[in-house]
Short mmCIF file of C-alpha atoms and ligand atoms in Angstrom, two decimals:
data_model
loop_
_atom_site.label_atom_id
_atom_site.label_comp_id
_atom_site.label_asym_id
_atom_site.label_seq_id
_atom_site.Cartn_x
_atom_site.Cartn_y
_atom_site.Cartn_z
CA MET B 1 143.75 109.36 -68.36
CA SER B 2 146.46 107.10 -69.73
CA SER B 3 146.01 105.74 -73.19
CA ARG B 4 145.82 102.29 -71.68
CA THR B 5 142.90 103.48 -69.62
CA THR B 6 141.39 104.96 -72.72
CA THR B 7 141.85 101.68 -74.47
CA ARG B 8 140.26 99.70 -71.68
CA ARG B 9 137.30 102.04 -71.52
CA PHE B 10 136.87 101.71 -75.23
CA ALA B 11 137.10 97.95 -75.07
CA ALA B 12 134.47 97.91 -72.35
CA ALA B 13 132.22 100.13 -74.40
CA LEU B 14 132.66 97.81 -77.35
CA CYS B 15 131.68 94.81 -75.28
CA THR B 16 128.59 96.47 -73.97
CA GLY B 17 127.64 97.67 -77.41
CA LEU B 18 127.84 101.36 -76.56
CA LEU B 19 130.08 102.17 -79.48
CA THR B 20 129.94 101.00 -82.99
CA VAL B 21 132.97 100.87 -85.19
CA SER B 22 133.00 100.52 -88.90
CA TRP B 23 134.49 97.07 -89.36
CA GLY B 24 134.76 97.48 -93.09
CA ALA B 25 137.05 95.29 -95.12
CA VAL B 26 140.58 96.49 -95.58
CA ALA B 27 141.76 97.22 -99.07
CA ALA B 28 144.17 94.77 -100.64
CA GLN B 29 147.81 95.33 -99.77
CA PRO B 30 149.22 98.24 -101.73
CA ALA B 31 152.58 98.05 -103.38
CA VAL B 32 155.36 98.80 -100.99
CA ALA B 33 158.08 101.33 -101.47
CA HIS B 34 161.63 100.09 -101.47
CA SER B 35 164.51 102.11 -100.29
CA ASP B 36 167.33 102.09 -102.78
CA ASP B 37 169.56 99.78 -100.90
CA ASP B 38 166.87 97.31 -99.80
CA ALA B 39 167.94 94.80 -102.36
CA ALA B 40 171.54 94.96 -101.41
CA GLN B 41 171.48 95.26 -97.68
CA TRP B 42 171.38 91.65 -96.55
CA GLN B 43 173.75 90.53 -99.26
CA ASN B 44 176.16 92.15 -96.96
CA ALA B 45 174.89 90.34 -93.94
CA THR B 46 178.18 88.82 -93.04
CA PRO B 47 181.46 90.59 -92.43
CA GLY B 48 183.70 90.27 -95.41
CA ASN B 49 180.91 90.07 -97.94
CA SER B 50 181.56 92.41 -100.80
CA GLY B 51 177.97 93.54 -100.88
CA ASP B 52 177.35 92.53 -104.46
CA ALA B 53 173.62 93.02 -104.78
CA GLY B 54 172.62 90.38 -107.27
CA ARG B 55 169.24 89.89 -105.69
CA PRO B 56 166.48 90.28 -108.22
CA ASP B 57 164.12 92.01 -105.91
CA SER B 58 163.80 93.14 -102.41
CA PRO B 59 162.83 90.64 -99.76
CA GLY B 60 159.46 91.04 -98.29
CA ASN B 61 158.29 93.89 -100.39
CA SER B 62 156.33 91.89 -102.82
CA GLY B 63 153.59 94.39 -103.17
CA ASP B 64 150.18 92.91 -103.57
CA ALA B 65 150.04 90.39 -100.85
CA GLY B 66 147.15 88.38 -102.09
CA ARG B 67 145.82 88.04 -98.61
CA PRO B 68 142.12 87.95 -98.12
CA ASP B 69 140.56 91.11 -96.91
CA SER B 70 140.60 91.25 -93.21
CA PRO B 71 137.38 91.54 -91.34
CA GLY B 72 137.35 93.04 -87.97
CA ASN B 73 140.39 95.18 -87.67
CA SER B 74 140.11 98.05 -90.00
CA GLY B 75 138.76 101.45 -89.39
CA ASN B 76 140.03 104.55 -87.79
CA ALA B 77 142.65 103.75 -85.26
CA GLY B 78 143.59 107.23 -84.17
CA ARG B 79 143.86 108.09 -80.53
CA PRO B 80 141.96 108.61 -78.30
CA GLU B 81 139.20 106.89 -80.25
CA ASN B 82 141.65 104.09 -80.95
CA PRO B 83 140.04 100.74 -80.28
CA GLY B 84 143.41 99.42 -79.19
CA LYS B 85 143.03 96.05 -77.56
CA PRO B 86 139.76 94.45 -78.36
CA GLY B 87 137.37 93.28 -75.76
CA ALA B 88 138.37 89.66 -76.27
CA PRO B 89 135.43 87.30 -76.12
CA GLY B 90 134.49 86.59 -72.59
CA ARG B 91 136.76 89.24 -71.18
CA PRO B 92 135.04 92.11 -69.46
CA GLY B 93 137.66 94.81 -70.12
CA GLY B 94 137.30 98.30 -68.76
CA ASP B 95 138.74 97.49 -65.36
CA ASP B 96 141.51 100.05 -65.09
CA ASP B 97 143.66 98.45 -62.46
CA ALA B 98 142.89 94.78 -62.31
CA ASP B 99 144.48 92.82 -65.13
CA GLN B 100 147.23 95.29 -66.07
CA ASP B 101 149.57 92.50 -67.10
CA GLN B 102 146.94 90.27 -68.60
CA CYS B 103 147.07 89.85 -72.34
CA ALA B 104 143.74 90.68 -73.96
CA PHE B 105 144.18 87.70 -76.28
CA ALA B 106 144.56 85.15 -73.52
CA PRO B 107 141.99 82.38 -73.45
CA GLU B 108 139.44 82.34 -70.67
CA GLY B 109 141.38 81.50 -67.53
CA GLY B 110 144.65 82.96 -68.82
CA ARG B 111 147.61 81.77 -70.85
CA THR B 112 147.37 78.02 -71.30
CA SER B 113 150.19 75.85 -70.05
CA TYR B 114 151.83 73.40 -72.42
CA GLU B 115 153.23 69.93 -71.74
CA ALA B 116 156.29 69.52 -73.95
CA ASP B 117 157.82 66.20 -74.99
CA ARG B 118 161.18 65.54 -73.35
CA ASP B 119 163.00 65.41 -76.66
CA SER B 120 161.66 68.77 -77.84
CA LEU B 121 163.64 72.00 -77.62
CA ARG B 122 160.99 73.71 -75.55
CA ALA B 123 161.17 71.04 -72.87
CA HIS B 124 164.61 72.44 -72.08
CA SER B 125 163.71 76.06 -72.25
CA ASP B 126 162.79 78.03 -69.17
CA ASP B 127 162.76 81.65 -68.02
CA ASP B 128 166.52 81.78 -68.48
CA ILE B 129 166.31 80.79 -72.10
CA ARG B 130 163.29 80.90 -74.35
CA ILE B 131 163.75 79.10 -77.66
CA GLY B 132 161.83 80.75 -80.46
CA ASN B 133 160.93 80.57 -84.10
CA VAL B 134 158.95 82.64 -86.57
CA ALA B 135 155.32 82.49 -87.55
CA ALA B 136 156.03 82.27 -91.26
CA GLY B 137 153.80 84.32 -93.49
CA GLY B 138 153.65 87.57 -95.41
CA GLY B 139 156.95 88.95 -96.66
CA HIS B 140 158.62 86.80 -99.30
CA HIS B 141 156.07 84.06 -98.67
CA THR B 142 153.51 85.99 -100.67
CA ASP B 143 155.69 85.44 -103.76
CA GLU B 144 155.79 81.69 -103.26
CA GLU B 145 153.50 79.06 -104.60
CA TYR B 146 152.49 77.80 -101.19
CA PRO B 147 149.91 79.59 -99.07
CA ASP B 148 151.16 81.47 -96.02
CA PRO B 149 152.41 78.73 -93.68
CA PHE B 150 151.20 80.09 -90.37
CA PRO B 151 147.52 80.67 -91.15
CA ASP B 152 147.21 77.84 -93.66
CA ASP B 153 149.19 74.87 -92.40
CA ALA B 154 148.02 73.11 -89.24
CA ASP B 155 151.01 70.72 -89.23
CA TYR B 156 153.33 73.67 -89.28
CA ARG B 157 151.53 75.33 -86.37
CA GLU B 158 151.54 72.10 -84.40
CA HIS B 159 155.25 71.77 -84.97
CA LEU B 160 155.87 75.32 -83.72
CA ALA B 161 153.93 74.62 -80.55
CA GLU B 162 155.70 71.32 -79.95
CA GLU B 163 159.19 72.71 -80.29
CA PHE B 164 159.28 76.37 -79.29
CA SER B 165 158.50 78.46 -76.24
CA SER B 166 158.66 81.78 -78.04
CA ILE B 167 157.41 83.09 -81.35
CA THR B 168 158.01 86.12 -83.56
CA HIS B 169 155.77 87.49 -86.27
CA GLU B 170 158.14 87.13 -89.17
CA ASN B 171 156.34 89.83 -91.15
CA TYR B 172 152.82 90.37 -89.86
CA LEU B 173 153.71 93.12 -87.40
CA LYS B 174 155.70 95.14 -89.89
CA TRP B 175 154.19 98.41 -91.01
CA GLU B 176 153.23 97.19 -94.50
CA PHE B 177 151.06 94.48 -93.00
CA VAL B 178 149.65 96.07 -89.91
CA HIS B 179 149.23 99.62 -91.22
CA PRO B 180 148.55 99.14 -94.93
CA GLU B 181 146.74 102.44 -95.53
CA GLU B 182 146.91 105.76 -93.81
CA GLY B 183 144.63 105.62 -90.77
CA VAL B 184 143.83 101.95 -91.40
CA TYR B 185 145.18 99.10 -89.32
CA ASP B 186 144.84 95.43 -90.19
CA PHE B 187 145.55 93.30 -87.17
CA GLU B 188 143.97 90.09 -88.32
CA ALA B 189 147.14 88.15 -89.12
CA ALA B 190 149.08 89.58 -86.18
CA ASP B 191 146.27 88.86 -83.71
CA ALA B 192 146.12 85.23 -84.81
CA VAL B 193 149.77 84.73 -83.88
CA VAL B 194 149.21 86.36 -80.49
CA GLU B 195 146.18 84.17 -79.79
CA PHE B 196 148.17 81.10 -80.81
CA ALA B 197 151.02 82.06 -78.49
CA GLN B 198 148.65 82.53 -75.59
CA ALA B 199 146.95 79.23 -76.25
CA HIS B 200 150.30 77.40 -76.36
CA ASP B 201 152.18 79.10 -73.54
CA MET B 202 154.62 80.96 -75.78
CA ASP B 203 156.31 84.30 -75.27
CA ILE B 204 156.41 86.75 -78.16
CA ARG B 205 159.14 88.95 -79.57
CA GLY B 206 157.39 91.84 -81.29
CA HIS B 207 159.04 92.77 -84.57
CA ALA B 208 159.30 95.68 -85.41
CA LEU B 209 158.02 99.15 -84.47
CA SER B 210 160.30 101.19 -86.71
CA TRP B 211 162.48 100.21 -89.67
CA HIS B 212 163.61 101.51 -93.04
CA SER B 213 162.23 98.48 -94.88
CA GLN B 214 158.81 96.92 -95.49
CA ASN B 215 157.03 100.20 -95.00
CA PRO B 216 153.79 100.89 -96.91
CA GLU B 217 153.82 103.08 -99.97
CA TRP B 218 151.44 105.62 -98.46
CA LEU B 219 154.14 106.29 -95.88
CA GLU B 220 157.30 106.16 -97.98
CA GLU B 221 155.81 108.00 -100.96
CA GLY B 222 153.45 110.23 -99.02
CA ASP B 223 153.73 113.96 -98.75
CA HIS B 224 153.72 114.41 -95.00
CA SER B 225 155.29 117.24 -93.07
CA PRO B 226 157.68 116.33 -90.25
CA GLU B 227 154.96 117.21 -87.73
CA GLU B 228 152.52 114.88 -89.47
CA LEU B 229 155.08 112.09 -89.62
CA ARG B 230 155.78 112.43 -85.95
CA ALA B 231 152.08 112.17 -85.18
CA ILE B 232 151.73 109.15 -87.48
CA LEU B 233 154.64 107.40 -85.81
CA GLU B 234 153.46 108.13 -82.28
CA GLU B 235 149.98 106.94 -83.07
CA HIS B 236 151.30 103.75 -84.67
CA VAL B 237 153.60 102.90 -81.79
CA ARG B 238 150.96 103.58 -79.16
CA THR B 239 148.25 101.72 -81.05
CA VAL B 240 150.27 98.60 -81.69
CA VAL B 241 152.02 98.38 -78.33
CA SER B 242 148.89 99.03 -76.28
CA ARG B 243 146.94 96.45 -78.24
CA TYR B 244 149.41 93.74 -77.29
CA ALA B 245 150.33 94.98 -73.80
CA GLY B 246 150.84 91.97 -71.57
CA CYS B 247 151.14 89.67 -74.64
CA ILE B 248 154.50 90.72 -76.07
CA GLN B 249 157.49 90.39 -73.77
CA GLN B 250 160.15 91.92 -76.00
CA TRP B 251 159.78 94.53 -78.74
CA ASP B 252 162.24 95.34 -81.50
CA VAL B 253 161.62 99.06 -81.24
CA ALA B 254 164.21 100.21 -83.75
CA ASN B 255 165.45 97.76 -86.36
CA GLU B 256 168.67 98.10 -88.34
CA ILE B 257 169.39 101.79 -87.80
CA PHE B 258 173.09 101.64 -88.70
CA ARG B 259 174.67 100.90 -92.06
CA ASP B 260 177.43 98.43 -92.82
CA ASP B 261 179.98 100.99 -93.89
CA ALA B 262 183.31 101.24 -92.13
CA ASP B 263 182.04 103.87 -89.70
CA ALA B 264 178.64 102.26 -89.19
CA THR B 265 176.89 105.52 -90.04
CA ILE B 266 173.27 106.03 -89.08
CA ARG B 267 170.71 105.32 -91.80
CA GLY B 268 169.92 109.01 -92.10
CA GLU B 269 168.60 108.71 -95.65
CA GLU B 270 166.89 105.38 -95.99
CA ASN B 271 165.15 105.42 -92.60
CA ILE B 272 162.22 107.80 -93.06
CA TRP B 273 161.97 108.56 -89.35
CA ILE B 274 165.61 109.47 -88.88
CA ARG B 275 165.72 111.36 -92.17
CA GLU B 276 162.67 113.49 -91.49
CA LEU B 277 162.71 113.75 -87.72
CA GLY B 278 166.36 113.42 -86.77
CA VAL B 279 168.05 110.76 -84.72
CA GLU B 280 166.42 112.18 -81.56
CA ILE B 281 163.19 110.53 -82.65
CA LEU B 282 164.60 107.25 -81.38
CA ASP B 283 164.28 108.47 -77.79
CA ASP B 284 160.62 109.21 -78.37
CA ILE B 285 159.85 105.85 -79.96
CA PHE B 286 161.25 104.05 -76.94
CA ARG B 287 159.39 106.37 -74.56
CA TRP B 288 156.04 105.96 -76.31
CA ALA B 289 156.39 102.20 -76.35
CA HIS B 290 157.35 102.16 -72.69
CA GLU B 291 154.35 104.26 -71.73
CA GLU B 292 152.01 101.85 -73.45
CA ASP B 293 153.51 98.71 -71.94
CA PRO B 294 155.88 99.37 -69.05
CA GLU B 295 156.51 95.63 -68.65
CA ALA B 296 157.74 95.00 -72.18
CA LEU B 297 161.50 94.92 -72.78
CA LEU B 298 162.45 97.36 -75.52
CA PHE B 299 165.24 96.38 -77.91
CA TYR B 300 167.49 97.53 -80.69
CA ASN B 301 167.95 94.80 -83.28
CA ASP B 302 170.41 94.43 -86.15
CA TYR B 303 172.46 92.09 -88.33
CA ASN B 304 176.26 92.09 -88.56
CA VAL B 305 176.56 92.84 -84.88
CA ASP B 306 177.78 89.32 -84.16
CA GLY B 307 180.93 90.39 -82.37
CA LEU B 308 182.93 93.47 -81.48
CA ASN B 309 182.87 95.60 -84.61
CA ALA B 310 182.08 99.10 -85.84
CA LYS B 311 178.35 98.47 -85.96
CA SER B 312 178.05 96.95 -82.51
CA ASP B 313 180.30 99.76 -81.23
CA ALA B 314 177.85 102.26 -82.70
CA TYR B 315 174.97 100.64 -80.79
CA TYR B 316 177.03 100.49 -77.65
CA GLY B 317 177.79 104.21 -77.82
CA LEU B 318 174.22 105.17 -78.67
CA VAL B 319 172.68 103.05 -75.92
CA GLN B 320 175.09 104.42 -73.32
CA GLU B 321 174.05 107.96 -74.19
CA GLN B 322 170.39 107.08 -74.14
CA LEU B 323 170.63 105.34 -70.79
CA ASP B 324 172.37 108.45 -69.42
CA ARG B 325 169.40 110.46 -70.64
CA GLY B 326 166.96 108.06 -69.00
CA VAL B 327 165.57 106.64 -72.23
CA PRO B 328 163.87 103.28 -71.58
CA VAL B 329 166.12 101.07 -73.70
CA HIS B 330 166.25 97.56 -72.27
CA GLY B 331 167.78 95.26 -74.80
CA PHE B 332 170.14 94.59 -77.64
CA GLY B 333 169.29 91.95 -80.22
CA ALA B 334 171.86 90.28 -82.46
CA GLN B 335 169.99 88.91 -85.47
CA THR B 336 172.83 86.51 -86.25
CA HIS B 337 172.25 85.69 -89.91
CA LEU B 338 175.44 83.72 -90.51
CA SER B 339 176.92 82.17 -93.63
CA MET B 340 179.42 79.33 -93.91
CA GLN B 341 181.13 81.41 -96.57
CA TYR B 342 182.52 83.62 -93.87
CA GLY B 343 184.22 83.09 -90.57
CA PHE B 344 182.65 83.05 -87.15
CA ASP B 345 183.49 86.03 -84.98
CA GLU B 346 185.19 84.76 -81.85
CA THR B 347 184.08 87.85 -79.96
CA TYR B 348 180.39 86.92 -80.21
CA ARG B 349 179.95 86.35 -76.49
CA GLU B 350 182.15 89.25 -75.49
CA ASN B 351 179.90 91.55 -77.46
CA LEU B 352 176.74 90.34 -75.72
CA GLU B 353 178.54 90.59 -72.41
CA ARG B 354 179.37 94.25 -72.81
CA PHE B 355 175.71 95.07 -73.42
CA ASP B 356 174.79 92.88 -70.47
CA ALA B 357 177.25 94.86 -68.36
CA LEU B 358 175.39 98.04 -69.32
CA GLY B 359 172.37 96.53 -67.60
CA LEU B 360 170.69 95.51 -70.84
CA HIS B 361 169.02 92.29 -71.80
CA THR B 362 170.44 90.67 -74.88
CA ALA B 363 168.89 88.20 -77.31
CA VAL B 364 169.74 86.14 -80.34
CA THR B 365 166.82 87.28 -82.42
CA GLU B 366 166.97 85.79 -85.92
CA ILE B 367 169.63 83.12 -86.15
CA ASP B 368 170.10 81.06 -89.28
CA VAL B 369 173.31 79.63 -90.69
CA ARG B 370 173.32 79.31 -94.44
CA GLY B 371 175.80 77.90 -96.92
CA GLU B 372 176.22 77.12 -100.57
CA VAL B 373 173.82 74.37 -101.59
CA ASP B 374 173.81 71.61 -104.21
CA GLU B 375 170.94 70.67 -106.55
CA HIS B 376 169.10 69.14 -103.59
CA ASP B 377 169.36 72.41 -101.70
CA ARG B 378 171.77 70.82 -99.28
CA MET B 379 175.09 72.08 -97.95
CA SER B 380 178.18 69.89 -98.05
CA ASP B 381 178.53 67.55 -95.07
CA GLU B 382 181.42 69.64 -93.88
CA ASP B 383 179.41 72.85 -93.96
CA ARG B 384 176.49 71.11 -92.26
CA ALA B 385 178.75 70.12 -89.40
CA GLY B 386 180.20 73.62 -89.30
CA ALA B 387 176.74 75.19 -89.29
CA ALA B 388 175.69 72.96 -86.39
CA GLU B 389 178.74 74.02 -84.48
CA ARG B 390 177.95 77.68 -85.02
CA TYR B 391 174.39 77.26 -83.82
CA ALA B 392 175.79 75.61 -80.70
CA ARG B 393 178.40 78.30 -80.10
CA VAL B 394 175.85 81.06 -80.34
CA LEU B 395 173.41 79.27 -78.05
CA GLN B 396 176.21 78.53 -75.60
CA ALA B 397 177.22 82.20 -75.61
CA CYS B 398 173.63 83.22 -74.88
CA LEU B 399 173.37 80.65 -72.09
CA GLU B 400 176.54 82.02 -70.54
CA VAL B 401 175.53 85.67 -70.67
CA GLU B 402 173.32 86.35 -67.70
CA ASN B 403 170.49 88.31 -69.27
CA CYS B 404 170.52 86.68 -72.65
CA ASN B 405 167.19 84.93 -72.27
CA SER B 406 165.90 84.50 -75.76
CA PHE B 407 167.20 82.57 -78.76
CA THR B 408 165.07 82.76 -81.91
CA ILE B 409 165.68 80.78 -85.07
CA TRP B 410 164.56 82.53 -88.28
CA GLY B 411 162.65 79.69 -89.89
CA THR B 412 162.04 76.05 -89.19
CA LEU B 413 161.79 74.55 -92.68
CA ASP B 414 164.08 75.63 -95.50
CA ALA B 415 161.04 75.69 -97.75
CA HIS B 416 159.78 78.71 -95.82
CA SER B 417 163.09 80.35 -95.06
CA TRP B 418 163.91 83.77 -96.45
CA VAL B 419 167.46 82.60 -97.25
CA PRO B 420 167.03 81.04 -100.72
CA ASN B 421 165.10 84.14 -101.88
CA THR B 422 167.56 86.59 -100.49
CA PHE B 423 170.87 84.84 -101.02
CA PRO B 424 170.62 82.91 -104.29
CA GLY B 425 172.69 79.75 -104.23
CA GLU B 426 172.66 79.53 -100.45
CA GLY B 427 170.28 77.68 -98.17
CA ASP B 428 170.00 74.73 -95.76
CA ALA B 429 169.97 77.33 -93.00
CA THR B 430 167.32 76.02 -90.61
CA LEU B 431 166.75 73.10 -88.22
CA HIS B 432 164.55 70.65 -90.12
CA GLU B 433 164.38 68.77 -93.39
CA GLY B 434 161.26 69.28 -95.49
CA ASP B 435 159.41 66.50 -93.68
CA TYR B 436 160.24 67.94 -90.26
CA GLU B 437 162.98 65.40 -89.76
CA ARG B 438 165.67 66.79 -87.50
CA LYS B 439 168.93 68.08 -88.92
CA PRO B 440 172.23 68.09 -87.05
CA THR B 441 171.57 71.77 -86.36
CA TYR B 442 168.44 70.83 -84.41
CA CYS B 443 170.18 68.09 -82.50
CA ILE B 444 173.11 70.18 -81.47
CA LEU B 445 170.76 72.74 -79.96
CA GLN B 446 169.00 69.96 -78.08
CA ARG B 447 172.34 68.68 -76.82
CA THR B 448 173.56 72.13 -75.80
CA LEU B 449 170.38 72.80 -73.83
CA VAL B 450 170.27 69.42 -72.14
CA GLU B 451 173.94 69.47 -71.21
CA HIS B 452 173.58 72.99 -69.88
CA GLN B 453 170.60 72.11 -67.70
CA GLU B 454 171.14 68.50 -66.75
CA GLY B 455 174.76 67.70 -67.51
CA THR B 456 176.52 65.56 -70.06
CA GLU B 457 175.31 62.26 -68.62
CA ALA B 458 171.68 63.08 -69.14
CA TRP B 459 172.40 63.82 -72.76
CA ALA B 460 174.54 60.74 -73.29
CA GLU B 461 172.26 58.26 -71.55
CA ASP B 462 168.62 59.28 -71.63
CA ALA B 463 166.67 57.28 -74.20
CA ALA B 464 164.72 60.42 -75.11
CA PHE B 465 167.81 61.78 -76.86
CA GLU B 466 168.73 58.68 -78.76
CA GLU B 467 167.46 59.95 -82.09
CA CYS B 468 169.59 63.06 -81.92
CA ARG B 469 172.62 61.18 -80.65
CA GLY B 470 172.37 59.09 -83.81
CA ILE B 471 171.92 62.09 -86.10
CA LEU B 472 174.91 63.88 -84.61
CA SER B 473 177.18 60.89 -84.73
CA GLU B 474 176.24 60.21 -88.33
CA ALA B 475 177.02 63.82 -89.17
CA SER B 476 180.30 63.60 -87.23
CA VAL B 477 179.32 66.49 -85.00
C1 XIL T 501 162.65 88.99 -93.65
C2 XIL T 501 161.54 87.95 -93.75
O1 XIL T 501 162.02 86.72 -93.25
C3 XIL T 501 161.11 87.78 -95.17
O2 XIL T 501 159.94 86.97 -95.26
C4 XIL T 501 160.80 89.14 -95.78
O3 XIL T 501 160.53 88.97 -97.14
C5 XIL T 501 161.95 90.10 -95.60
O4 XIL T 501 162.27 90.20 -94.24
N1 XIL T 501 166.19 91.23 -90.76
C6 XIL T 501 164.97 91.45 -90.19
C7 XIL T 501 163.80 90.65 -90.61
O5 XIL T 501 164.87 92.22 -89.23
O6 XIL T 501 162.61 91.36 -90.53
C8 XIL T 501 163.99 90.12 -92.02
O7 XIL T 501 162.91 89.23 -92.28
C9 XIL T 501 165.31 89.42 -92.15
C10 XIL T 501 166.45 90.37 -91.87
#
C-alpha cells in the first residue's frame, strides 16, 4: 500500500470517527540552532560582495516565535500512522484512485477561480508564467513589532490575491515552523496559506524540504545516529509532501547546498543531512518527494546562481549526474536576490537556458532588488530606475526561456521584506510603497507582461495601464 493510500485511508477513518488523534497544543517554538555561517551567508548574496558579516543576528532564527499554540496539527506524525492530509471538511477522503490530483485543502467544488483586474499582474499571468509573492510571516517577522502579516492582516491578504497567481510560504514550511519538536508537526500556519491559495486560484511553490538554515534545535543539537537522521528526514519529507499532494506545484527540495567559495564546494559541514548522511542523501530526498506527489515539480534552489558562474556550474554538473542516474530532479530555481551595489550578470538568461536544455523547468524563485537607502528608506532615483530595469530583464529572460514558468517576488511591502533586517542600510527592494501604491518596479513588470502577451500598442494605449505609464514616465524608466 502506498503511503498516499495509507494517508487516504487514515483521512477516511478520521472523518468517520474511527480513529482518535491527540490534538494537543504544540509547545511554543523552541530556540533554533544557527549554523556558524548563517549570519554571514546572505551578506554575500551578490557576486563581488566581500562577505563582511556585519549582521547582528541570523535571519529567521529568532527563536521563540511568539505564535499562539496551534490546535489541530500536533501529535505523532510518524508513518504509517501519519495523519498526512486531513479529511478536509466536506471531503470524503479514502477513495484511493479518484481524486489523485485533488488538493485536500480545496474548497467544496474544487479550486476557486479568480477574476483579476486588468491592471493587476495576475491578469497577465497564465500557465506560461505564474507571478508569485510570499505569504509573509514567521522568520524575521517574529522579531518585528507588527503581527505576522499573512494571518493577521486582511488588507495584505487581499492584496496578494488581487495581484499574484502563485504564492510561497516565506517561512511557514521550513523545518523550524512545521516540525518544531521531534515527532511533532505544526501545520496550522502552513495549512492556512494552502487553503488561501486554493480559495484564490493560486499555485504554490513549496519552500523548503531540506536546508542548512532555520532548522529546529532538537534536530541541529540532537544526538541522533545517521540511521535515525535518515529516518527522521524520510518521515518529514513524506509527511509534508503527501499532506499537500495536489496543492503544491513546485517544491524546493534542496535549498542552498553549495557555498559561495571559488569552487562552490558542497555545504558538507553546515548542512546536517549532507554532513551526516553524505551527498548521496540528495537522491533519496528527491525520490521520497516524488513518490509522495508524482505530479509536483522538484527543484534545487539557490542564491548567487544568477548567471554562468562556479555555483551554477556546480548545480549543472550535479543535476546532469542525477538525471543520468534517474533521480527525479525537475527544476532549477534562481533566487535572484540582487543589489544595486553590484552589477547585473549578462549571462542570466543563458544560465536558465542551459538548465532548460537539460530538460529541466526553471524558475525565478525569490527576486528582490535592493539598494542603499536614505532616511526615508528609499533608494536614489537612479537606483530605483536601475532596479526596475533589472526586474524587467529577469522577467524577460524567464519569459524567453521555454520552461521558465514561475516568477516569485520575495516580498510585496518593504515593511515586511527580509532585506532591511539582513542587509543593514539597504532596502526599497520590493514592488509597493507602504500604502500599496505601485513603485516603478511594479509598473515595469506590468509593462513587460502586457507587451509580451499583447504587444506594445496594448501597453501604450489601453486606459487600464495609464497609472503605470505615468509612474514609469515620472521615474524616467
Ligand atoms: C528568509 C525570510 O524571508 C526571512 O523572513 C527569514 O528570517 C530568513 O529567511 N533564501 C531563502 C529564503 O531560501 O528562505 C530566505 O528567506 C531568503 C534567502
